Amino acid sequence: MKRISEYFSGDVSLYILEKYKGVYKEIIFGEKLQRSGREIRLESNESLEEFTTGVFSGTVTVHSHSDSAEESRDLHFLNHEGDLLGLLSLPRGSYVASSLKEWISELEMALHYSLTRNYEQEGYRRLKLASRLTSVLESETMIERLIYSSLEVAREMLRVRWIFFLEQSESKFTLKAAIGEGRNPLKSIEFQLSAQQLNYLTSGRLFISAKKSEISSVFFDDVSAVGSFIVVPLLSEGDFIGFFLAADREEVEVEFRPYKHLDEEDVRLLDDVGRRTGVAISKIRLTSRLELEVRKLKQLSKRHEESISEQKDQLFKLGALHKISQAMRKSLDYERIVNILLVGATHSAGLRFDRALFLKKNSRMALLTVEAKIVRGEGEFERTVYGDLSRYLQDVSLERHFIAEKDNHISVSYLGNMILERVVNRRKIVHVTPDMGRFRSEELSILNKIVGAQDYLVAPVSGEKDVQGVIVVDKVLTGNKISNADMEILGLLADSAGVALELTGNYERLLEITDSLEKERNLSNYYRKFVSSILQSLESSIVVCSPSGEITEVNRTAELLFDARREELIGKKIEILADKLEGVMELLFDVLRIGETITLSDQRFDNLGERYFDVKITPLRQDSGGHLAGVIISMDEVTRRKKLEQEFKSREKLAALGEMSARVAHEIRNPITIIGGFIKRMAATNDREKMGEYATILREELGRLDGIVREVLEISRARTSIQEEGFDLLALTKEVLDGFQERAQEDNVKLILESKEEKLEYYADKNRIKQVIINLVQNAIEASEHYGEVLVKIDKDPKNIVFSVWNRGKVIPQEILKRIFEPFFTTKTLGTGLGLSICRKIVQEHGGEIEADSGEKGTVFTFRLPLQKIGRFDHEKDTYR
């Protein structure tokens, strides 16, 4: 180039082609190659676009940083093997000698060599960086860190000033990573692309721009002079994640590159980084999913192992259960069976409970009495000499494992105890837990004290006919949890024990029968007479009749009760006692039909005077098959208990009357005081006008007294029969609301009635129901603020009519809300505190209930009336039943 320049006395310029900009840029040769800032643009010199070889002579427009100028030059196009490299600008009309042509050819080869060498060096450098990228992609396990590290390698590989990752978030793109130097050229950290722009950037998988465009204005601000930028989409498992964006290539001294902008090779490199990063992200996501699946498999394996362990334990216990049942069946002694049951339940070779307790059932007194208990380890001795658990239990049952003396005779009643009744009467296993103890502390208090724990199982020890008792077990000492399998196995053990105990009883009865058959007839007659004497000695009146209704036996107490001799009654139909036992005859035949015992408490019979009886009608079974031989009528006189109960109720009424009298006196004292004061004033004045005012006040106070007396009479009157009639409850409510319209308008209160029903026929005491509605609506109007609302709603659920009155007045505190239905409790200055008490009394007389609730949403009073009262026919049908 120096020779060529010297040949033309320095008037020579070398231009290198930048294909992507369509520009020939001038290169100055010195110690190093550098750009002069002058360039020939194809868009300003369209005639040059046709030339790739040869010489162009003419005028060209040359641009610099500040202006442009036209020059008349000879342009020699430089290329190598058809690849256009640039052009050589010579003076116009220059003669090109053969030596000059050789120099130009040498220049073309040197220029091609320099560019090729630069590409090879750059390729080697990028290969090393690609290896580094591979290491990053294989080692990173966090997606965020992976993307950042990939951007670092890509920036170094492309030699750009800035590189970014924009993540797609719905319709927006958010800046998630940025690496660079100097001022950040991005316009924002969040970008909104139109569908057309997004399609433009992603349709070809990559995008390069070396000039201002609509896309560049979306990403970069006007202040930053971004020379060129690349946009590459990042995909993972086929899903679009976001963009890699590289901007402004930096110049490096050791690099010979004829142009500064990013080119297609840079796009290909960044696209390759994006593709590999996307694959690595997919790998990380897949690894995460695999790790999650592995964790799930481990958990499943753990549960499977636990399940296998539970099944093994259950199989072990089932085997032990078979041995325990076998041992119980071989014994016919009650105490030994109980011992086998408890030792088998707690032994380490048995069911492995920590403690076991047996409570024997006393059916006559409805009691469960502690019979025996054992703690795991007590009474155990080495089993090495035993090859069979059944044999071991039979021997160890000879030891006594009964409870300590101080605990003897501890009993708990199962009658009225829902938990124990479920166990004894319904033969269900119950798992008592601490949570159950909190809700049923009263029912479980005695049982918890006996057991000494709050987490245990209670199972009925029942045979085919009856429950013999209950067994209680726990795992308190080891702290293990009681499982459903424990409940099932304990149920099987308890059933087996119940059958064994029942067989013991049957065996004992069989022995007695055998002994009785062996005895002579005289001894048999003696027993018959003895049994008869026992029957005659019972304080209960006993009448036995056959299935056909003939009296077969009566005792002496029954003779005295019915004032008839035994001989007069035996063989007669039971109907001869119908006048004295009215109502019992129908039940007697019901017992014969259903075969179940019927119990009547506190029964009074007109023909037997002022006497009360507990009557029990029990089927008399002929054999174990359940065939009925007749019916036993047992009558226990409870007149004394009844009188004591009546006396107690009378005392309660007197106490309540005393309290009411004190409150009534307090309520009446104020009006009487006012009346007395104004009577004195009337006596002390002759002014007729004042006397008229005083008389008006006296009438008002007397009216107030009359109202107090009427309300007291209403709340204190005994419950009488309700005067029921059919009426439309909706129409009645509308009538009450119409009556309050004027009062509500004075207080600027709006009355609203809501109901899904168009008509609601109800059968009740219309006037008293109306009184309830009036009291509730009046209270709601008084409690409402000006321009408030009173909402009356009438709904119907499957069992009740629901009537509610709502207002948005002041919130009623909870301590007042709890006492709001008590007689004489009021927060009003002139109130008696009886209105809501009367409402509750009326609702309860109709079989309903009333309640109040108050909070931020308002105050509502709700009462419910049973639907069985709807319609006369339904009422009469229910009454008949």
PDB file of N, CA, C and O in Angstrom, residues 111-158:
ATOM      1  N   LEU A 111      -4.812  -8.233   1.942  1.00  0.00           N
ATOM      2  CA  LEU A 111      -6.054  -7.885   2.625  1.00  0.00           C
ATOM      3  C   LEU A 111      -6.863  -9.146   2.925  1.00  0.00           C
ATOM      4  O   LEU A 111      -7.397  -9.320   4.025  1.00  0.00           O
ATOM      5  N   HIS A 112      -6.920 -10.054   1.939  1.00  0.00           N
ATOM      6  CA  HIS A 112      -7.642 -11.320   2.166  1.00  0.00           C
ATOM      7  C   HIS A 112      -6.969 -12.131   3.257  1.00  0.00           C
ATOM      8  O   HIS A 112      -7.649 -12.708   4.127  1.00  0.00           O
ATOM      9  N   TYR A 113      -5.641 -12.168   3.273  1.00  0.00           N
ATOM     10  CA  TYR A 113      -4.913 -12.935   4.294  1.00  0.00           C
ATOM     11  C   TYR A 113      -5.176 -12.357   5.677  1.00  0.00           C
ATOM     12  O   TYR A 113      -5.404 -13.094   6.649  1.00  0.00           O
ATOM     13  N   SER A 114      -5.132 -11.029   5.798  1.00  0.00           N
ATOM     14  CA  SER A 114      -5.326 -10.381   7.107  1.00  0.00           C
ATOM     15  C   SER A 114      -6.721 -10.694   7.653  1.00  0.00           C
ATOM     16  O   SER A 114      -6.893 -11.025   8.832  1.00  0.00           O
ATOM     17  N   LEU A 115      -7.695 -10.574   6.755  1.00  0.00           N
ATOM     18  CA  LEU A 115      -9.070 -10.836   7.207  1.00  0.00           C
ATOM     19  C   LEU A 115      -9.253 -12.309   7.593  1.00  0.00           C
ATOM     20  O   LEU A 115      -9.884 -12.630   8.608  1.00  0.00           O
ATOM     21  N   THR A 116      -8.664 -13.211   6.757  1.00  0.00           N
ATOM     22  CA  THR A 116      -8.811 -14.648   7.050  1.00  0.00           C
ATOM     23  C   THR A 116      -8.126 -15.004   8.355  1.00  0.00           C
ATOM     24  O   THR A 116      -8.667 -15.748   9.188  1.00  0.00           O
ATOM     25  N   ARG A 117      -6.905 -14.456   8.552  1.00  0.00           N
ATOM     26  CA  ARG A 117      -6.184 -14.742   9.812  1.00  0.00           C
ATOM     27  C   ARG A 117      -6.962 -14.218  11.019  1.00  0.00           C
ATOM     28  O   ARG A 117      -7.022 -14.878  12.066  1.00  0.00           O
ATOM     29  N   ASN A 118      -7.527 -13.053  10.851  1.00  0.00           N
ATOM     30  CA  ASN A 118      -8.307 -12.486  11.961  1.00  0.00           C
ATOM     31  C   ASN A 118      -9.502 -13.402  12.300  1.00  0.00           C
ATOM     32  O   ASN A 118      -9.799 -13.650  13.464  1.00  0.00           O
ATOM     33  N   TYR A 119     -10.150 -13.908  11.239  1.00  0.00           N
ATOM     34  CA  TYR A 119     -11.293 -14.802  11.459  1.00  0.00           C
ATOM     35  C   TYR A 119     -10.851 -16.082  12.175  1.00  0.00           C
ATOM     36  O   TYR A 119     -11.552 -16.613  13.045  1.00  0.00           O
ATOM     37  N   GLU A 120      -9.645 -16.619  11.789  1.00  0.00           N
ATOM     38  CA  GLU A 120      -9.162 -17.846  12.411  1.00  0.00           C
ATOM     39  C   GLU A 120      -8.821 -17.624  13.883  1.00  0.00           C
ATOM     40  O   GLU A 120      -9.143 -18.445  14.750  1.00  0.00           O
ATOM     41  N   GLN A 121      -8.151 -16.494  14.181  1.00  0.00           N
ATOM     42  CA  GLN A 121      -7.826 -16.191  15.578  1.00  0.00           C
ATOM     43  C   GLN A 121      -9.094 -16.012  16.408  1.00  0.00           C
ATOM     44  O   GLN A 121      -9.188 -16.478  17.545  1.00  0.00           O
ATOM     45  N   GLU A 122     -10.032 -15.307  15.788  1.00  0.00           N
ATOM     46  CA  GLU A 122     -11.308 -15.087  16.489  1.00  0.00           C
ATOM     47  C   GLU A 122     -12.029 -16.420  16.702  1.00  0.00           C
ATOM     48  O   GLU A 122     -12.629 -16.679  17.756  1.00  0.00           O
ATOM     49  N   GLY A 123     -11.958 -17.307  15.710  1.00  0.00           N
ATOM     50  CA  GLY A 123     -12.589 -18.621  15.848  1.00  0.00           C
ATOM     51  C   GLY A 123     -11.968 -19.434  16.981  1.00  0.00           C
ATOM     52  O   GLY A 123     -12.674 -20.099  17.749  1.00  0.00           O
ATOM     53  N   TYR A 124     -10.632 -19.396  17.088  1.00  0.00           N
ATOM     54  CA  TYR A 124      -9.951 -20.119  18.160  1.00  0.00           C
ATOM     55  C   TYR A 124     -10.354 -19.566  19.524  1.00  0.00           C
ATOM     56  O   TYR A 124     -10.615 -20.329  20.477  1.00  0.00           O
ATOM     57  N   ARG A 125     -10.366 -18.220  19.596  1.00  0.00           N
ATOM     58  CA  ARG A 125     -10.763 -17.607  20.878  1.00  0.00           C
ATOM     59  C   ARG A 125     -12.190 -18.016  21.249  1.00  0.00           C
ATOM     60  O   ARG A 125     -12.474 -18.368  22.399  1.00  0.00           O
ATOM     61  N   ARG A 126     -13.050 -17.978  20.266  1.00  0.00           N
ATOM     62  CA  ARG A 126     -14.455 -18.329  20.553  1.00  0.00           C
ATOM     63  C   ARG A 126     -14.606 -19.816  20.869  1.00  0.00           C
ATOM     64  O   ARG A 126     -15.492 -20.209  21.639  1.00  0.00           O
ATOM     65  N   LEU A 127     -13.739 -20.657  20.301  1.00  0.00           N
ATOM     66  CA  LEU A 127     -13.783 -22.083  20.607  1.00  0.00           C
ATOM     67  C   LEU A 127     -13.455 -22.323  22.084  1.00  0.00           C
ATOM     68  O   LEU A 127     -14.089 -23.147  22.758  1.00  0.00           O
ATOM     69  N   LYS A 128     -12.440 -21.589  22.588  1.00  0.00           N
ATOM     70  CA  LYS A 128     -12.087 -21.714  24.000  1.00  0.00           C
ATOM     71  C   LYS A 128     -13.247 -21.251  24.880  1.00  0.00           C
ATOM     72  O   LYS A 128     -13.566 -21.873  25.900  1.00  0.00           O
ATOM     73  N   LEU A 129     -13.870 -20.153  24.442  1.00  0.00           N
ATOM     74  CA  LEU A 129     -15.010 -19.659  25.223  1.00  0.00           C
ATOM     75  C   LEU A 129     -16.177 -20.635  25.139  1.00  0.00           C
ATOM     76  O   LEU A 129     -16.945 -20.787  26.097  1.00  0.00           O
ATOM     77  N   ALA A 130     -16.336 -21.306  23.976  1.00  0.00           N
ATOM     78  CA  ALA A 130     -17.408 -22.300  23.857  1.00  0.00           C
ATOM     79  C   ALA A 130     -17.160 -23.455  24.818  1.00  0.00           C
ATOM     80  O   ALA A 130     -18.105 -24.009  25.410  1.00  0.00           O
ATOM     81  N   SER A 131     -15.880 -23.826  25.013  1.00  0.00           N
ATOM     82  CA  SER A 131     -15.553 -24.876  25.974  1.00  0.00           C
ATOM     83  C   SER A 131     -15.874 -24.431  27.387  1.00  0.00           C
ATOM     84  O   SER A 131     -16.394 -25.202  28.208  1.00  0.00           O
ATOM     85  N   ARG A 132     -15.577 -23.166  27.653  1.00  0.00           N
ATOM     86  CA  ARG A 132     -15.916 -22.605  28.987  1.00  0.00           C
ATOM     87  C   ARG A 132     -17.426 -22.596  29.181  1.00  0.00           C
ATOM     88  O   ARG A 132     -17.933 -22.900  30.268  1.00  0.00           O
ATOM     89  N   LEU A 133     -18.149 -22.251  28.108  1.00  0.00           N
ATOM     90  CA  LEU A 133     -19.612 -22.239  28.186  1.00  0.00           C
ATOM     91  C   LEU A 133     -20.138 -23.646  28.487  1.00  0.00           C
ATOM     92  O   LEU A 133     -21.072 -23.818  29.283  1.00  0.00           O
ATOM     93  N   THR A 134     -19.510 -24.655  27.850  1.00  0.00           N
ATOM     94  CA  THR A 134     -19.929 -26.040  28.093  1.00  0.00           C
ATOM     95  C   THR A 134     -19.774 -26.395  29.560  1.00  0.00           C
ATOM     96  O   THR A 134     -20.645 -27.032  30.169  1.00  0.00           O
ATOM     97  N   SER A 135     -18.648 -25.967  30.152  1.00  0.00           N
ATOM     98  CA  SER A 135     -18.415 -26.233  31.573  1.00  0.00           C
ATOM     99  C   SER A 135     -19.476 -25.568  32.439  1.00  0.00           C
ATOM    100  O   SER A 135     -19.978 -26.157  33.395  1.00  0.00           O
ATOM    101  N   VAL A 136     -19.820 -24.325  32.075  1.00  0.00           N
ATOM    102  CA  VAL A 136     -20.848 -23.600  32.838  1.00  0.00           C
ATOM    103  C   VAL A 136     -22.185 -24.311  32.732  1.00  0.00           C
ATOM    104  O   VAL A 136     -22.882 -24.536  33.733  1.00  0.00           O
ATOM    105  N   LEU A 137     -22.555 -24.700  31.513  1.00  0.00           N
ATOM    106  CA  LEU A 137     -23.861 -25.326  31.302  1.00  0.00           C
ATOM    107  C   LEU A 137     -23.966 -26.672  31.994  1.00  0.00           C
ATOM    108  O   LEU A 137     -25.051 -27.087  32.400  1.00  0.00           O
ATOM    109  N   GLU A 138     -22.835 -27.365  32.131  1.00  0.00           N
ATOM    110  CA  GLU A 138     -22.870 -28.683  32.769  1.00  0.00           C
ATOM    111  C   GLU A 138     -22.800 -28.603  34.283  1.00  0.00           C
ATOM    112  O   GLU A 138     -23.235 -29.539  34.969  1.00  0.00           O
ATOM    113  N   SER A 139     -22.256 -27.496  34.827  1.00  0.00           N
ATOM    114  CA  SER A 139     -22.046 -27.420  36.277  1.00  0.00           C
ATOM    115  C   SER A 139     -23.141 -26.658  37.019  1.00  0.00           C
ATOM    116  O   SER A 139     -23.437 -26.962  38.168  1.00  0.00           O
ATOM    117  N   GLU A 140     -23.728 -25.663  36.366  1.00  0.00           N
ATOM    118  CA  GLU A 140     -24.719 -24.845  37.059  1.00  0.00           C
ATOM    119  C   GLU A 140     -26.020 -25.633  37.264  1.00  0.00           C
ATOM    120  O   GLU A 140     -26.460 -26.351  36.372  1.00  0.00           O
ATOM    121  N   THR A 141     -26.603 -25.446  38.459  1.00  0.00           N
ATOM    122  CA  THR A 141     -27.873 -26.134  38.782  1.00  0.00           C
ATOM    123  C   THR A 141     -29.015 -25.150  39.040  1.00  0.00           C
ATOM    124  O   THR A 141     -30.151 -25.582  39.219  1.00  0.00           O
ATOM    125  N   MET A 142     -28.691 -23.846  39.079  1.00  0.00           N
ATOM    126  CA  MET A 142     -29.720 -22.822  39.267  1.00  0.00           C
ATOM    127  C   MET A 142     -29.941 -22.103  37.943  1.00  0.00           C
ATOM    128  O   MET A 142     -28.984 -21.653  37.299  1.00  0.00           O
ATOM    129  N   ILE A 143     -31.196 -21.967  37.531  1.00  0.00           N
ATOM    130  CA  ILE A 143     -31.506 -21.375  36.229  1.00  0.00           C
ATOM    131  C   ILE A 143     -31.040 -19.924  36.179  1.00  0.00           C
ATOM    132  O   ILE A 143     -30.443 -19.484  35.180  1.00  0.00           O
ATOM    133  N   GLU A 144     -31.266 -19.152  37.228  1.00  0.00           N
ATOM    134  CA  GLU A 144     -30.881 -17.734  37.225  1.00  0.00           C
ATOM    135  C   GLU A 144     -29.365 -17.592  37.070  1.00  0.00           C
ATOM    136  O   GLU A 144     -28.876 -16.774  36.277  1.00  0.00           O
ATOM    137  N   ARG A 145     -28.628 -18.415  37.847  1.00  0.00           N
ATOM    138  CA  ARG A 145     -27.171 -18.351  37.764  1.00  0.00           C
ATOM    139  C   ARG A 145     -26.675 -18.865  36.415  1.00  0.00           C
ATOM    140  O   ARG A 145     -25.699 -18.341  35.863  1.00  0.00           O
ATOM    141  N   LEU A 146     -27.335 -19.850  35.862  1.00  0.00           N
ATOM    142  CA  LEU A 146     -26.968 -20.388  34.558  1.00  0.00           C
ATOM    143  C   LEU A 146     -27.080 -19.310  33.483  1.00  0.00           C
ATOM    144  O   LEU A 146     -26.175 -19.132  32.659  1.00  0.00           O
ATOM    145  N   ILE A 147     -28.185 -18.588  33.486  1.00  0.00           N
ATOM    146  CA  ILE A 147     -28.389 -17.540  32.472  1.00  0.00           C
ATOM    147  C   ILE A 147     -27.341 -16.451  32.629  1.00  0.00           C
ATOM    148  O   ILE A 147     -26.750 -15.974  31.640  1.00  0.00           O
ATOM    149  N   TYR A 148     -27.062 -16.061  33.888  1.00  0.00           N
ATOM    150  CA  TYR A 148     -26.082 -14.988  34.110  1.00  0.00           C
ATOM    151  C   TYR A 148     -24.690 -15.420  33.638  1.00  0.00           C
ATOM    152  O   TYR A 148     -23.987 -14.654  32.951  1.00  0.00           O
ATOM    153  N   SER A 149     -24.314 -16.657  33.990  1.00  0.00           N
ATOM    154  CA  SER A 149     -22.992 -17.133  33.570  1.00  0.00           C
ATOM    155  C   SER A 149     -22.907 -17.261  32.054  1.00  0.00           C
ATOM    156  O   SER A 149     -21.872 -16.958  31.450  1.00  0.00           O
ATOM    157  N   SER A 150     -23.994 -17.695  31.414  1.00  0.00           N
ATOM    158  CA  SER A 150     -24.011 -17.794  29.952  1.00  0.00           C
ATOM    159  C   SER A 150     -23.865 -16.423  29.315  1.00  0.00           C
ATOM    160  O   SER A 150     -23.187 -16.263  28.288  1.00  0.00           O
ATOM    161  N   LEU A 151     -24.503 -15.418  29.912  1.00  0.00           N
ATOM    162  CA  LEU A 151     -24.377 -14.050  29.388  1.00  0.00           C
ATOM    163  C   LEU A 151     -22.939 -13.550  29.510  1.00  0.00           C
ATOM    164  O   LEU A 151     -22.433 -12.838  28.619  1.00  0.00           O
ATOM    165  N   GLU A 152     -22.284 -13.898  30.621  1.00  0.00           N
ATOM    166  CA  GLU A 152     -20.882 -13.474  30.787  1.00  0.00           C
ATOM    167  C   GLU A 152     -20.010 -14.045  29.667  1.00  0.00           C
ATOM    168  O   GLU A 152     -19.190 -13.328  29.066  1.00  0.00           O
ATOM    169  N   VAL A 153     -20.177 -15.344  29.396  1.00  0.00           N
ATOM    170  CA  VAL A 153     -19.374 -15.974  28.330  1.00  0.00           C
ATOM    171  C   VAL A 153     -19.742 -15.380  26.969  1.00  0.00           C
ATOM    172  O   VAL A 153     -18.865 -15.091  26.149  1.00  0.00           O
ATOM    173  N   ALA A 154     -21.035 -15.180  26.729  1.00  0.00           N
ATOM    174  CA  ALA A 154     -21.474 -14.640  25.442  1.00  0.00           C
ATOM    175  C   ALA A 154     -20.945 -13.224  25.231  1.00  0.00           C
ATOM    176  O   ALA A 154     -20.559 -12.849  24.111  1.00  0.00           O
ATOM    177  N   ARG A 155     -20.927 -12.412  26.288  1.00  0.00           N
ATOM    178  CA  ARG A 155     -20.406 -11.035  26.147  1.00  0.00           C
ATOM    179  C   ARG A 155     -18.937 -11.060  25.770  1.00  0.00           C
ATOM    180  O   ARG A 155     -18.471 -10.297  24.896  1.00  0.00           O
ATOM    181  N   GLU A 156     -18.167 -11.930  26.436  1.00  0.00           N
ATOM    182  CA  GLU A 156     -16.743 -12.024  26.125  1.00  0.00           C
ATOM    183  C   GLU A 156     -16.526 -12.596  24.725  1.00  0.00           C
ATOM    184  O   GLU A 156     -15.625 -12.185  24.006  1.00  0.00           O
ATOM    185  N   MET A 157     -17.398 -13.518  24.339  1.00  0.00           N
ATOM    186  CA  MET A 157     -17.270 -14.149  23.031  1.00  0.00           C
ATOM    187  C   MET A 157     -17.560 -13.148  21.921  1.00  0.00           C
ATOM    188  O   MET A 157     -16.853 -13.102  20.897  1.00  0.00           O
ATOM    189  N   LEU A 158     -18.595 -12.315  22.093  1.00  0.00           N
ATOM    190  CA  LEU A 158     -19.000 -11.359  21.059  1.00  0.00           C
ATOM    191  C   LEU A 158     -18.259 -10.031  21.153  1.00  0.00           C
ATOM    192  O   LEU A 158     -18.330  -9.213  20.228  1.00  0.00           O
TER     193      LEU A 158
END
